[in-house]
Amino acid sequence: MERAAEVPWVAEALDGFTNCRATCDHFAFCLGGNPANKFFETGRFDTTETTHCRTSKKLLMKGVFQHVAGPRKR
């Protein structure tokens, strides 16, 4: 494990987690997503938002936050 970051794809995946942490308000929920999903959607491990992320993580959290906030006053 000490030398895992020396493996190119592992280093790229770690960069992906770092990028997500720096740019996403929902990082605490998904912890940077699944590297395999990132790779199969984009061909890279260091990307941030994917379609899977938007549709199964971010929209879910948006719905939870709206539910917790209660009905909107008109």
Tab-separated table of C-alpha atoms in Angstrom:
chain	number	residue	atom	x	y	z
A	1	MET	CA	0.000	0.000	0.000
A	2	GLU	CA	2.884	2.375	0.656
A	3	ARG	CA	3.834	2.360	-3.017
A	4	ALA	CA	0.324	2.168	-4.485
A	5	ALA	CA	0.506	5.759	-5.768
A	6	GLU	CA	3.484	4.722	-7.906
A	7	VAL	CA	1.145	2.628	-10.069
A	8	PRO	CA	-0.040	4.985	-12.834
A	9	TRP	CA	-3.746	4.130	-12.765
A	10	VAL	CA	-3.842	4.252	-8.958
A	11	ALA	CA	-2.178	7.681	-8.967
A	12	GLU	CA	-4.733	8.859	-11.540
A	13	ALA	CA	-7.611	7.512	-9.403
A	14	LEU	CA	-6.216	9.272	-6.320
A	15	ASP	CA	-6.086	12.494	-8.357
A	16	GLY	CA	-9.755	11.906	-9.198
A	17	PHE	CA	-10.657	11.718	-5.506
A	18	THR	CA	-8.661	14.890	-4.849
A	19	ASN	CA	-10.399	16.668	-7.735
A	20	CYS	CA	-13.830	15.620	-6.469
A	21	ARG	CA	-13.019	16.749	-2.933
A	22	ALA	CA	-11.948	20.167	-4.245
A	23	THR	CA	-14.920	20.754	-6.544
A	24	CYS	CA	-17.995	18.929	-5.243
A	25	ASP	CA	-20.307	19.890	-2.388
A	26	HIS	CA	-21.403	16.255	-2.083
A	27	PHE	CA	-17.963	14.702	-1.577
A	28	ALA	CA	-18.799	13.665	2.000
A	29	PHE	CA	-21.687	11.575	0.638
A	30	CYS	CA	-19.923	9.601	-2.110
A	31	LEU	CA	-16.227	10.128	-1.249
A	32	GLY	CA	-15.258	10.703	-4.845
A	33	GLY	CA	-17.239	8.003	-6.552
A	34	ASN	CA	-16.187	4.743	-8.109
A	35	PRO	CA	-12.986	4.782	-10.189
A	36	ALA	CA	-14.280	2.009	-12.455
A	37	ASN	CA	-17.392	4.029	-13.237
A	38	LYS	CA	-15.291	7.094	-14.011
A	39	PHE	CA	-13.087	5.047	-16.316
A	40	PHE	CA	-15.910	3.402	-18.240
A	41	GLU	CA	-17.779	6.698	-18.688
A	42	THR	CA	-14.798	8.891	-19.574
A	43	GLY	CA	-11.794	6.678	-20.269
A	44	ARG	CA	-9.931	8.266	-17.345
A	45	PHE	CA	-9.727	7.809	-13.579
A	46	ASP	CA	-9.027	11.443	-12.651
A	47	THR	CA	-12.332	12.928	-13.780
A	48	THR	CA	-14.924	14.349	-11.439
A	49	GLU	CA	-18.631	14.435	-12.272
A	50	THR	CA	-20.063	11.585	-14.329
A	51	THR	CA	-23.590	10.796	-15.495
A	52	HIS	CA	-23.806	8.183	-12.740
A	53	CYS	CA	-22.746	10.811	-10.210
A	54	ARG	CA	-25.334	13.341	-11.413
A	55	THR	CA	-28.230	10.897	-11.592
A	56	SER	CA	-27.648	8.627	-8.603
A	57	LYS	CA	-25.783	10.803	-6.117
A	58	LYS	CA	-26.369	14.512	-6.721
A	59	LEU	CA	-30.069	14.252	-7.602
A	60	LEU	CA	-30.632	11.953	-4.626
A	61	MET	CA	-29.000	14.452	-2.279
A	62	LYS	CA	-30.970	17.319	-3.849
A	63	GLY	CA	-34.194	15.412	-3.146
A	64	VAL	CA	-33.162	14.648	0.430
A	65	PHE	CA	-32.287	18.298	1.085
A	66	GLN	CA	-35.602	19.461	-0.402
A	67	HIS	CA	-37.510	16.950	1.722
A	68	VAL	CA	-35.722	18.010	4.893
A	69	ALA	CA	-36.327	21.685	4.104
A	70	GLY	CA	-40.055	21.018	3.846
A	71	PRO	CA	-42.592	22.474	1.442
A	72	ARG	CA	-41.818	25.781	-0.203
A	73	LYS	CA	-44.006	28.733	0.655
A	74	ARG	CA	-45.573	30.462	-2.320
